[in-house]
mmCIF file of C-alpha atoms in Angstrom:
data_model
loop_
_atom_site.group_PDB
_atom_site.id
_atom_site.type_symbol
_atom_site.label_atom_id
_atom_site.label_comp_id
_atom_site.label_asym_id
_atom_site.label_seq_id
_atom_site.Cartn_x
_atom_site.Cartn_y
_atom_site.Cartn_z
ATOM 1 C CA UNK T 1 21.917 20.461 -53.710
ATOM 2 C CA UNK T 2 25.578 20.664 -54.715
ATOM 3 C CA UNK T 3 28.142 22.287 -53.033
ATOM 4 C CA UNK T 4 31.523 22.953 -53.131
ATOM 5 C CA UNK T 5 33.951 24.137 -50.402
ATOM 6 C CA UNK T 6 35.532 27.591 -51.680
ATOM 7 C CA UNK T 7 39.059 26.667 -49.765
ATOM 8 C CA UNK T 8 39.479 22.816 -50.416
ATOM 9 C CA UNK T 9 37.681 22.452 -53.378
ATOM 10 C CA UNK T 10 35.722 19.159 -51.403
ATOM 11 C CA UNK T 11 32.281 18.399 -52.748
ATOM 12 C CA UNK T 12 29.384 17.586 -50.453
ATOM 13 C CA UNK T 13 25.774 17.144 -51.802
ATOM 14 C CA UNK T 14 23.114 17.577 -49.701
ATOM 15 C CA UNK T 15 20.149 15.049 -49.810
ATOM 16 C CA UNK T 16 17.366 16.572 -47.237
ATOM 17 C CA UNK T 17 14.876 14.244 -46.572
ATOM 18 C CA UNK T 18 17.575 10.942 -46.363
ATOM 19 C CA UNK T 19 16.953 10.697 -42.741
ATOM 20 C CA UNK T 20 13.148 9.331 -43.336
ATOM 21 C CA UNK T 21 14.159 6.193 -45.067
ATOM 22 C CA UNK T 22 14.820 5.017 -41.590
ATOM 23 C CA UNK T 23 11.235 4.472 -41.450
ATOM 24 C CA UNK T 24 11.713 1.805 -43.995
ATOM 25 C CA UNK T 25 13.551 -0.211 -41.472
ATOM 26 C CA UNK T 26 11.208 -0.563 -38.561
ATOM 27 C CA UNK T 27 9.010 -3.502 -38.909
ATOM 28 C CA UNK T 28 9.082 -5.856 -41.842
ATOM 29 C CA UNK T 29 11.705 -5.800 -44.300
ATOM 30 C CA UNK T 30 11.021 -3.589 -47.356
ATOM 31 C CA UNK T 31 13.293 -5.928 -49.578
ATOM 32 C CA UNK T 32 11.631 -9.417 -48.564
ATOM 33 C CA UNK T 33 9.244 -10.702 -50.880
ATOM 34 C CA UNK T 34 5.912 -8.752 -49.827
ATOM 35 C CA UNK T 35 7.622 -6.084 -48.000
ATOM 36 C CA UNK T 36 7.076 -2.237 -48.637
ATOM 37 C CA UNK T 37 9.680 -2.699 -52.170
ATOM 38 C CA UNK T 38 8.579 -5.929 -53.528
ATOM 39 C CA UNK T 39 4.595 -6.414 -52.752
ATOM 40 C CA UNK T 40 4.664 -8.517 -55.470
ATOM 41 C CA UNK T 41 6.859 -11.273 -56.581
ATOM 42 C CA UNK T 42 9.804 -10.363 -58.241
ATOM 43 C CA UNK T 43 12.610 -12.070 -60.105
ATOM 44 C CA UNK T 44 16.225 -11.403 -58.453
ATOM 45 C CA UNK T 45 18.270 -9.569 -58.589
ATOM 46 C CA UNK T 46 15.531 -6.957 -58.164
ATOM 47 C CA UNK T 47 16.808 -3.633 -58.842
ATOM 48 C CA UNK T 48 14.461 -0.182 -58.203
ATOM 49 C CA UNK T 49 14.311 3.555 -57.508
ATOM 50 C CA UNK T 50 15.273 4.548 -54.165
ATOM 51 C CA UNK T 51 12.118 5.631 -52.216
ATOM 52 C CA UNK T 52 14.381 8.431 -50.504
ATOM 53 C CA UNK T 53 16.951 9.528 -53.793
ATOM 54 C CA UNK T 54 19.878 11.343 -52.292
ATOM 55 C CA UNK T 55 19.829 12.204 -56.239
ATOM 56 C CA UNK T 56 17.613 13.508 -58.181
ATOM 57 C CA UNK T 57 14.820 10.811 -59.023
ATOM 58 C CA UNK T 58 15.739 7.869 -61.331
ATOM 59 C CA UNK T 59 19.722 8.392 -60.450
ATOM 60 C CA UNK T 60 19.689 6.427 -57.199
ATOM 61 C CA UNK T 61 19.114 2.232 -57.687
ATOM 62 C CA UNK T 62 18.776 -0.288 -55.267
ATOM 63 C CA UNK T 63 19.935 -3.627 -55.965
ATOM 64 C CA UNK T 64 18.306 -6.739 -53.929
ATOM 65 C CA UNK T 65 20.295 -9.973 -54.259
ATOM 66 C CA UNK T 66 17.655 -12.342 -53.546
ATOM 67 C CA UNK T 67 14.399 -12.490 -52.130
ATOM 68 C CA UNK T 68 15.876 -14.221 -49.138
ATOM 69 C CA UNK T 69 16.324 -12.091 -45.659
ATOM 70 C CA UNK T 70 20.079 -13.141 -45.433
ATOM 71 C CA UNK T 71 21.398 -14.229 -48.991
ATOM 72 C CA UNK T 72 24.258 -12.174 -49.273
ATOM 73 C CA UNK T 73 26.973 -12.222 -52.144
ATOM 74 C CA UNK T 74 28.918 -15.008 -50.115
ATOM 75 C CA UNK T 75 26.447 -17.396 -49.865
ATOM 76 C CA UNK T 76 24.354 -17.139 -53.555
ATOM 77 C CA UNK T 77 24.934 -19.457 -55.962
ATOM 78 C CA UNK T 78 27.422 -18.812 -58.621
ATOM 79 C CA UNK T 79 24.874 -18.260 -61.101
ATOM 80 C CA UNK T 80 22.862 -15.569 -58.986
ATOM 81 C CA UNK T 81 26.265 -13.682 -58.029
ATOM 82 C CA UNK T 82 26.644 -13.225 -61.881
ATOM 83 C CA UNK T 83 23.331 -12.516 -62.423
ATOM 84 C CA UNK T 84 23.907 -9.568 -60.303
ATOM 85 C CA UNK T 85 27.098 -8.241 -61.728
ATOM 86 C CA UNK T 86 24.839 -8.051 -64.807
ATOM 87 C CA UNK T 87 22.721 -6.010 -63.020
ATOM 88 C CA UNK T 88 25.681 -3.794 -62.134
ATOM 89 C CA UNK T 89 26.481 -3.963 -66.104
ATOM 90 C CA UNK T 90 23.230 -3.284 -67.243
ATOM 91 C CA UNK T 91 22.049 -0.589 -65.081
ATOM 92 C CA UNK T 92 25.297 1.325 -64.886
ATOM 93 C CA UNK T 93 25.498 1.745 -68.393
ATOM 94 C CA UNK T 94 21.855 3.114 -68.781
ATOM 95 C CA UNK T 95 22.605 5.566 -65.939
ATOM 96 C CA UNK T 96 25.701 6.502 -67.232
ATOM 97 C CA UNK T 97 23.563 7.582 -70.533
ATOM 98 C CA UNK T 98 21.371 9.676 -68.997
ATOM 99 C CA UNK T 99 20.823 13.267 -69.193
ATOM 100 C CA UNK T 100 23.205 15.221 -66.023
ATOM 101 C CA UNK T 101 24.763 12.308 -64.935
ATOM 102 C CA UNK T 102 28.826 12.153 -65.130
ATOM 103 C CA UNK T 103 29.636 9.080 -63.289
ATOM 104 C CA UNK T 104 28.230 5.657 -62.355
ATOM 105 C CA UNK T 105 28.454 4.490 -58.796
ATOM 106 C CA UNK T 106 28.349 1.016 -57.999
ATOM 107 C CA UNK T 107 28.784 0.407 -54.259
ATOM 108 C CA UNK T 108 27.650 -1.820 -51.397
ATOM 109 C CA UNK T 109 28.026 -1.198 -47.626
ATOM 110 C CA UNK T 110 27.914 -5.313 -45.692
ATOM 111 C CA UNK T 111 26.020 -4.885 -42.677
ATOM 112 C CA UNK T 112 25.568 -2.106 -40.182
ATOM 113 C CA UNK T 113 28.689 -1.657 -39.188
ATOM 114 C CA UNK T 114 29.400 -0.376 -42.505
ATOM 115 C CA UNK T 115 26.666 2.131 -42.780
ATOM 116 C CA UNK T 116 23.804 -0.014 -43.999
ATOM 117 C CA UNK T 117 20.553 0.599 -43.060
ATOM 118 C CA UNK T 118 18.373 -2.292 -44.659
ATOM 119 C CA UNK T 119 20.105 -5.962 -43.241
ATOM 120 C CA UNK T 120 18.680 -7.302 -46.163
ATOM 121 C CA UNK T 121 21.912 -7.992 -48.413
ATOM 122 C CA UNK T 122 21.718 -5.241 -51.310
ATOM 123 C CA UNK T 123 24.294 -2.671 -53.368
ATOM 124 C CA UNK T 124 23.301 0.550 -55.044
ATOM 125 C CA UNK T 125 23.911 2.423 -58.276
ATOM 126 C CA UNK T 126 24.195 5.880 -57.995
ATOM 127 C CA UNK T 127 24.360 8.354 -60.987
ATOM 128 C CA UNK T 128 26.270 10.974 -59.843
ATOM 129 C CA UNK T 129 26.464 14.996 -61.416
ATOM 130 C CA UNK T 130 30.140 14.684 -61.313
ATOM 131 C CA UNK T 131 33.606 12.611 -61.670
ATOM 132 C CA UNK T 132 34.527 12.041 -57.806
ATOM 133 C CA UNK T 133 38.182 13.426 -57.372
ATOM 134 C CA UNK T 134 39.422 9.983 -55.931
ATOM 135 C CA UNK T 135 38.270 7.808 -59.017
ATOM 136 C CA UNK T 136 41.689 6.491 -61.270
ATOM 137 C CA UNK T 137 40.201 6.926 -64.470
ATOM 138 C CA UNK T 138 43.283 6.052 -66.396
ATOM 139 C CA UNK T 139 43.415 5.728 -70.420
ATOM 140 C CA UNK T 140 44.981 3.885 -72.529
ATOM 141 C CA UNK T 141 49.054 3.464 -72.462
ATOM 142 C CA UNK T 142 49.110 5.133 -69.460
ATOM 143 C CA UNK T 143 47.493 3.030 -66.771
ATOM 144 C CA UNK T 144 49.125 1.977 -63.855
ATOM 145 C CA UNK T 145 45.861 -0.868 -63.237
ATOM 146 C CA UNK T 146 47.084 -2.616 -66.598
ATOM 147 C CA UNK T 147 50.814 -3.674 -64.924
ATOM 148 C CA UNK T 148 50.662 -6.337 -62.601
ATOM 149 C CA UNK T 149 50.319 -6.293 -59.310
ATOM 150 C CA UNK T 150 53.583 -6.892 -56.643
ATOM 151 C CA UNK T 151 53.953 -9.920 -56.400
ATOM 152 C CA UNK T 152 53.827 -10.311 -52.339
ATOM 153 C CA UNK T 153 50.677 -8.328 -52.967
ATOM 154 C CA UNK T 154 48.725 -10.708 -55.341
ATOM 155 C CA UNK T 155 46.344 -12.864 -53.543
ATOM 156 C CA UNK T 156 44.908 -14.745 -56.518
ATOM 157 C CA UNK T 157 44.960 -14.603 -60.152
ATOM 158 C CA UNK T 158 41.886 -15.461 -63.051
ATOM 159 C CA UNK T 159 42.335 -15.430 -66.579
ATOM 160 C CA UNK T 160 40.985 -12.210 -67.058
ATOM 161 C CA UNK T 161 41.220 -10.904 -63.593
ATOM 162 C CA UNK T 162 44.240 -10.485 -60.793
ATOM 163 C CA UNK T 163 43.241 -9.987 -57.118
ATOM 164 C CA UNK T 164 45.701 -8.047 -54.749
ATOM 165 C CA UNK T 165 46.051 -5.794 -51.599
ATOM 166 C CA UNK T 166 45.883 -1.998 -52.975
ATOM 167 C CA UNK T 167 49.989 -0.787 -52.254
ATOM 168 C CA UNK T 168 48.297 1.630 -50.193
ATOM 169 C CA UNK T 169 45.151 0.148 -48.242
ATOM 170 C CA UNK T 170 42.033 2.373 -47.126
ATOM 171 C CA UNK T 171 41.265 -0.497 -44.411
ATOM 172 C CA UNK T 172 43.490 -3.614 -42.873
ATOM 173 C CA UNK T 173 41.383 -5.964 -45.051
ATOM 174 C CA UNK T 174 41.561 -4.171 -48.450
ATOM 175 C CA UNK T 175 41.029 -5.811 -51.847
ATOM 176 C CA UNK T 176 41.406 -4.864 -55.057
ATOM 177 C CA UNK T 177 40.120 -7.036 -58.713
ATOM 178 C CA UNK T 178 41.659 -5.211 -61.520
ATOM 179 C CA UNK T 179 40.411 -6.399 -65.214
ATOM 180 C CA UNK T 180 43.615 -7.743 -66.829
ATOM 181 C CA UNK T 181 42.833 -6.025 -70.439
ATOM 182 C CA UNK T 182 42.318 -2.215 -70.120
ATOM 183 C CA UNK T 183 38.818 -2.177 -70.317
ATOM 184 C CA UNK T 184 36.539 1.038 -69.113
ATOM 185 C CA UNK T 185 33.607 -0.193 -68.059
ATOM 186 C CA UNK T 186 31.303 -2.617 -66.801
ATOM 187 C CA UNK T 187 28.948 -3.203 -69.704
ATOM 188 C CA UNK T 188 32.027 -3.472 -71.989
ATOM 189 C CA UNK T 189 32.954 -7.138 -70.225
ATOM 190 C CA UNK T 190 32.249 -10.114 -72.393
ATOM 191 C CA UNK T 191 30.183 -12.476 -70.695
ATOM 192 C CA UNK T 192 33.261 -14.824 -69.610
ATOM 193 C CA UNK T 193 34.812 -12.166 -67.963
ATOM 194 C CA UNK T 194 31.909 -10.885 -66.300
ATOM 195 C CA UNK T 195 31.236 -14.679 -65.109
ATOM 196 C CA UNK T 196 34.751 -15.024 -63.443
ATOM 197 C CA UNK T 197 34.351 -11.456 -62.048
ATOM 198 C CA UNK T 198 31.493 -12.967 -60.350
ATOM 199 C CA UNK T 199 33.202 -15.931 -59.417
ATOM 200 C CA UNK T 200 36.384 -13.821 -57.921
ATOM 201 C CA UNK T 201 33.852 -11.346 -56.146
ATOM 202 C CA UNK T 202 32.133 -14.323 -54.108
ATOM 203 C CA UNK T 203 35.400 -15.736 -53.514
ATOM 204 C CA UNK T 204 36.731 -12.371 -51.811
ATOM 205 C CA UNK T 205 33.805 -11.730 -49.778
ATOM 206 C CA UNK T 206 35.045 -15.576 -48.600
ATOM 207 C CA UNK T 207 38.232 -14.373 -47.588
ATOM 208 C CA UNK T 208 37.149 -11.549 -45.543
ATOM 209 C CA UNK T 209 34.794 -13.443 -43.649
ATOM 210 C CA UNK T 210 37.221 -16.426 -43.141
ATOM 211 C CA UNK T 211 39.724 -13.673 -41.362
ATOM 212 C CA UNK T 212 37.669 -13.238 -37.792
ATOM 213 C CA UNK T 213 35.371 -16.165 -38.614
ATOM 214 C CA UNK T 214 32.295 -14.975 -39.397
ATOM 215 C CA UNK T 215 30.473 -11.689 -41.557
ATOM 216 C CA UNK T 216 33.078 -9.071 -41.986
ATOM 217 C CA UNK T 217 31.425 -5.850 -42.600
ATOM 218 C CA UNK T 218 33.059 -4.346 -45.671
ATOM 219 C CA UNK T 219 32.258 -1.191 -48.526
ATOM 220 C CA UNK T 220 32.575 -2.308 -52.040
ATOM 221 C CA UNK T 221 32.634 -0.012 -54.485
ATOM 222 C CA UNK T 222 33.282 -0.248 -58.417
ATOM 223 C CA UNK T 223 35.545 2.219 -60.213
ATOM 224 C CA UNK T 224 34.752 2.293 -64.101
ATOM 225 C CA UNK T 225 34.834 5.050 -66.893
ATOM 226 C CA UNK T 226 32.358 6.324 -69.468
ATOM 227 C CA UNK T 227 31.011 2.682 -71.639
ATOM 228 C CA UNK T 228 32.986 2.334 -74.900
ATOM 229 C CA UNK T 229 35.566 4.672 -74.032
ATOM 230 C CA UNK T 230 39.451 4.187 -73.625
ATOM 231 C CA UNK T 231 39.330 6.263 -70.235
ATOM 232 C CA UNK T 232 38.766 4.347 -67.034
ATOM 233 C CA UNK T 233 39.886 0.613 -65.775
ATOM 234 C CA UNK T 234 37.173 -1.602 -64.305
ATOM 235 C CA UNK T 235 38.204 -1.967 -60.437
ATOM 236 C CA UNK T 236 35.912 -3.781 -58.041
ATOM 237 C CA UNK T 237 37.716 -2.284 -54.466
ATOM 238 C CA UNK T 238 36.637 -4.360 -51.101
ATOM 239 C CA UNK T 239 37.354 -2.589 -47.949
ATOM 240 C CA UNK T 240 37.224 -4.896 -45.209
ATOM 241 C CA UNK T 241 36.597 -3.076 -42.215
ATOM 242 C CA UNK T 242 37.173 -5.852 -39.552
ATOM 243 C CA UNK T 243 39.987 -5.252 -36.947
ATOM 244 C CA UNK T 244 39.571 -7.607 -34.658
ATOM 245 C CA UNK T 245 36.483 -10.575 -34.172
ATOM 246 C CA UNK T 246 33.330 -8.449 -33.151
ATOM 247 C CA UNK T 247 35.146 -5.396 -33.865
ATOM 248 C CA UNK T 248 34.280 -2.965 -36.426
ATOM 249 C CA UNK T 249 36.643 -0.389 -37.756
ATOM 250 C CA UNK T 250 35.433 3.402 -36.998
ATOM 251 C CA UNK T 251 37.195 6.516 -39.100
ATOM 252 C CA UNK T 252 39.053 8.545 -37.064
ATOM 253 C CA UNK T 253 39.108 12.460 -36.785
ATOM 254 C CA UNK T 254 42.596 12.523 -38.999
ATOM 255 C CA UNK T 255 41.463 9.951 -41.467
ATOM 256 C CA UNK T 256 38.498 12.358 -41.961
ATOM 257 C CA UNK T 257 40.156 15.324 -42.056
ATOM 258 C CA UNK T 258 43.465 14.218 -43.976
ATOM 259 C CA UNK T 259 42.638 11.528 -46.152
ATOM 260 C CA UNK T 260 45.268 9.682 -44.505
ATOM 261 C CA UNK T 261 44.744 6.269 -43.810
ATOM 262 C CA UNK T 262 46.129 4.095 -40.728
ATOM 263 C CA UNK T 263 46.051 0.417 -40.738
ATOM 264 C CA UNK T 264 47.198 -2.159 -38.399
ATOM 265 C CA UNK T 265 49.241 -4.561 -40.768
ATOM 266 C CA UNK T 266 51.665 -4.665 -43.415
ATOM 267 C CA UNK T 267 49.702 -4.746 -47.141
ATOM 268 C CA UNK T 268 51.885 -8.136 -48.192
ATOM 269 C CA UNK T 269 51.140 -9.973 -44.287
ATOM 270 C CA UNK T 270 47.088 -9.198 -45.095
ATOM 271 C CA UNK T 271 47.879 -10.469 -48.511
ATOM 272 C CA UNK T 272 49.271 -13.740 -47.227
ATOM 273 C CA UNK T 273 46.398 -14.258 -44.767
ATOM 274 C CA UNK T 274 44.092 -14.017 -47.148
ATOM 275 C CA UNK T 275 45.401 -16.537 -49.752
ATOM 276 C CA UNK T 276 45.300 -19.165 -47.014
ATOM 277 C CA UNK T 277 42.382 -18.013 -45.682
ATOM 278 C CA UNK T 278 39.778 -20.919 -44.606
ATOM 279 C CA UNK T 279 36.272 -21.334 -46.641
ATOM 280 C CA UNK T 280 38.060 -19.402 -50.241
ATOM 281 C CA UNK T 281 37.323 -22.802 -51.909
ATOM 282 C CA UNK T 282 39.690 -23.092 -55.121
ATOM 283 C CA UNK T 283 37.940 -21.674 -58.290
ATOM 284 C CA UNK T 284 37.350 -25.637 -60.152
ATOM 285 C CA UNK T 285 36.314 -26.517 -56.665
ATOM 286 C CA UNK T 286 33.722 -23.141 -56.872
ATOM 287 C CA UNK T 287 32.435 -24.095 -60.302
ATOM 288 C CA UNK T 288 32.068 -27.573 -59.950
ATOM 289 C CA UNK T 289 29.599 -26.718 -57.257
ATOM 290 C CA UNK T 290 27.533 -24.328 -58.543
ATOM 291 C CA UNK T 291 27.495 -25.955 -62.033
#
């Protein structure tokens, strides 16, 4: 059901039923190879209808990374991280074709502190029945994604893809990796630049974990337009939502209710602790390894 709020204008959809996929997480793992998902062996990334849809059916994927308990998007190979932005690609684009959808979602939430509720390292692709109100879907000669980044900002730079602190962070640990040509979507890539947007993505995750040393809960999320158009500018956003080793960030009451966000540091000191951070191997160092 989809609602809107008469004096705001804020959207809410309401997925009854959502709170019995918790089910799914008692016992063994539906994701693992055999498990309630994958009784049979599978080929990863394995990506499915959600059991419990907080969309209609067919507009809510789930994406498992590997068949193993604790691969997550840090520790795959090269190869298998790519493999799953195809995935993204692929399945994004086919849900962005079909019939009442308006937008394709690609998102993770990292561990329970972010909001999973499946440990077992996966993202999902949501079709959505509208545009969400905070996506930047930008067009052509007027796109603020396709200037560069400040420069006390940047935390790395590809050939097709620069890495930076947002100006204006959601989280302390925020990342953004902005496409360098104004491209709208996902399935639009070319296979190089999907390959180093893999490469950057793995890298990232590295980063945020090196911080607090160790897993840093984080949401990911992928902002992208209609495939083929000139409207929208593939973003892949990171919020890290570490504050502090152990120590999760929680939205507040005036975050919720404002849209305001607080954070602890300055954008360009989070942006220089992150391009020294340990375990961020440097990219020939990366692809050497997982040649």
């Amino acid at each position: 059901m989809f609602l809107r709020d008469p004096d705001t204008g804020a959207r809410t959809i309401v997925a009854t039923g959502r709170t019995r996929r918790l089910a799914a997480a008692s016992g063994r793992c539906p994701l693992c190879r055999g498990g309630l998902e994958a009784p049979d062996p599978y080929v990863t990334p394995y990506a499915f209808a959600n059991r419990w849809p907080a969309l209609p059916a067919g507009h809510c994927l789930l994406v498992a990374y590997s068949g193993e308990h604790t691969a997550d998007l840090a520790e795959l190979s090269l190869p298998a991280v790519a493999a799953v932005v195809d995935v993204w690609a692929d399945r994004s684009r086919a849900l962005a074709e079909t019939d009442g959808v308006e937008y394709a979602l690609v998102f993770e939430n990292r561990g329970r502190g972010a909001g999973a509720t499946l440990d077992h390292p996966h993202s999902q692709i949501f079709g959505l029945p509208v545009v969400p109100d905070r996506v930047g879907l930008c067009a052509a000669g007027a796109c603020g994604r396709c200037s560069p980044a400040d420069h006390a900002l940047v935390v790395e730079e590809g050939s097709s893809w620069s890495v930076s602190v947002p100006t204006a962070p959601r989280s302390a640990f925020s990342l953004r990796i902005a496409a360098r040509r104004h491209t709208a979507a996902l399935s639009d890539l070319t296979a190089s630049e999907r390959r180093e947007l893999a490469d950057l993505v793995q890298r990232s995750v590295r980063r945020l974990d090196a911080v607090f040393d160790g897993p840093m809960p984080y949401h990911l999320w992928i902002e992208q337009g209609p495939p083929g158009g000139a409207v929208g500018h593939v973003t892949v956003f990171m919020a890290g939502l570490g504050v502090a080793k152990g120590t999760t960030r929680i939205l507040g009451a005036a975050e919720v209710a404002t849209g305001l966000h607080f954070v602890p540091e300055a954008p360009a000191d989070v942006a220089r602790r992150l391009r020294t951070a340990r375990g961020a191997d440097t990219m020939s160092d990366l692809k050497e390894k997982h040649a």
